[in-house]
Every structure is written in structure tokens, then in C-alpha cells.
mmCIF file of C-alpha atoms in Angstrom:
data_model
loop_
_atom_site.group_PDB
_atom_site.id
_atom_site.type_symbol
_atom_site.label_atom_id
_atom_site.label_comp_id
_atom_site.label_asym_id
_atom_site.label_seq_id
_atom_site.Cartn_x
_atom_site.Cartn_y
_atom_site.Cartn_z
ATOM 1 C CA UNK A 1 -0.534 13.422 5.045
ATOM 2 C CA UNK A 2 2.165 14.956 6.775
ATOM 3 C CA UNK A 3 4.626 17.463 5.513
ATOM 4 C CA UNK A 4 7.697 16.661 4.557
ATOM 5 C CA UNK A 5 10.644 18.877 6.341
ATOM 6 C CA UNK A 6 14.180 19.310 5.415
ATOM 7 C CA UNK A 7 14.714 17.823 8.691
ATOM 8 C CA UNK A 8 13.028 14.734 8.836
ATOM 9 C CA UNK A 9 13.723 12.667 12.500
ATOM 10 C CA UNK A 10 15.796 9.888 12.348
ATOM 11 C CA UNK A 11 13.547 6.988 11.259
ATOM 12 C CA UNK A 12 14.202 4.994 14.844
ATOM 13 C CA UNK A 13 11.916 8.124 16.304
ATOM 14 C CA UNK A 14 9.132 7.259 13.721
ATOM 15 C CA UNK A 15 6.086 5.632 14.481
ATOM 16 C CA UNK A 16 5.261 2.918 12.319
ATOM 17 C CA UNK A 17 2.256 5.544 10.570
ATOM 18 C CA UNK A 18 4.776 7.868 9.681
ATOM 19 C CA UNK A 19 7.338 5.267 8.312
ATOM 20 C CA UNK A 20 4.412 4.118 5.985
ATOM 21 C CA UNK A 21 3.455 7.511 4.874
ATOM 22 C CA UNK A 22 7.243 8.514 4.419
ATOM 23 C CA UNK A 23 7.643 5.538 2.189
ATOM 24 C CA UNK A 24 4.519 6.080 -0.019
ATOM 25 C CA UNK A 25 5.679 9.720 -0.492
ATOM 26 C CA UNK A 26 9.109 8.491 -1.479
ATOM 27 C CA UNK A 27 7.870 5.938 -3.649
ATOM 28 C CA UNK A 28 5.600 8.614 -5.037
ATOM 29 C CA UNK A 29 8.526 11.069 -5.472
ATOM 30 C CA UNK A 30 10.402 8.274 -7.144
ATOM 31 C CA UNK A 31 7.988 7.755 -9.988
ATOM 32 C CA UNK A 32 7.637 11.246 -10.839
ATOM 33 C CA UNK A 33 11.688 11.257 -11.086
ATOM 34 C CA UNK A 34 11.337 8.442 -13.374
ATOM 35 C CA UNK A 35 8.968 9.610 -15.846
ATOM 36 C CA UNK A 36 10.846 13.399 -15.730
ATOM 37 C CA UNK A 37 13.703 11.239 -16.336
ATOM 38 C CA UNK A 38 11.921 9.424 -19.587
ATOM 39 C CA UNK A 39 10.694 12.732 -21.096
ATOM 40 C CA UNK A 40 13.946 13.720 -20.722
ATOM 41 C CA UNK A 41 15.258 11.701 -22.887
ATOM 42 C CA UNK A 42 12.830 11.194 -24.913
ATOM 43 C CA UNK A 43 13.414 14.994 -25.957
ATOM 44 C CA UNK A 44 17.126 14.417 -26.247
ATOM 45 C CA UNK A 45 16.292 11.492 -28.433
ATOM 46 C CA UNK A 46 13.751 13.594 -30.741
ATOM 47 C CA UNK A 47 15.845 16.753 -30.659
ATOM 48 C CA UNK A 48 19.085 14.768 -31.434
ATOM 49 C CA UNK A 49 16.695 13.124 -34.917
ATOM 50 C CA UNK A 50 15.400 16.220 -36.281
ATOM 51 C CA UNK A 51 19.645 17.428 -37.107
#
């Protein structure tokens, strides 16, 4: 996989490869947001019970 700068080139410079692995990362990045985000609140939720 390729490594993912802080200055990615614009996506009209990408081949199509790199488009597909940029999305799979972001999907991939996405999903880990969204469970971080669950056990977030999940913790809120339990901490917020136990009062």
C-alpha cells in the first residue's frame, strides 16, 4: 500500500490504482472513526448510569 502524506496530489494526477487504494484506506479510516465514535458513547452512556 502506499503511504499516506499530508500532501496527497490532487486526485486528477492519480492513477486509477492509487484512487482505489486511497478510497479503501479512507473507507478503512472511516470505520475505525465509527466504532471510536460508538465506544465513545457507549462510555458516556455507562458513566452517565452508574451517578
Amino acid at each position: 500500500m502506499t503511504s499516506h502524506s499530508s500532501t496527497p496530489k490532487p486526485s486528477s494526477e492519480m492513477t486509477e490504482k492509487e484512487l482505489r487504494e486511497e478510497l479503501d484506506y479512507l473507507r478503512a479510516e472511516n470505520a475505525v472513526l465509527k466504532k471510536l465514535e460508538a465506544l465513545t458513547q457507549a462510555r458516556k452512556k455507562k458513566a452517565k448510569t452508574k451517578r
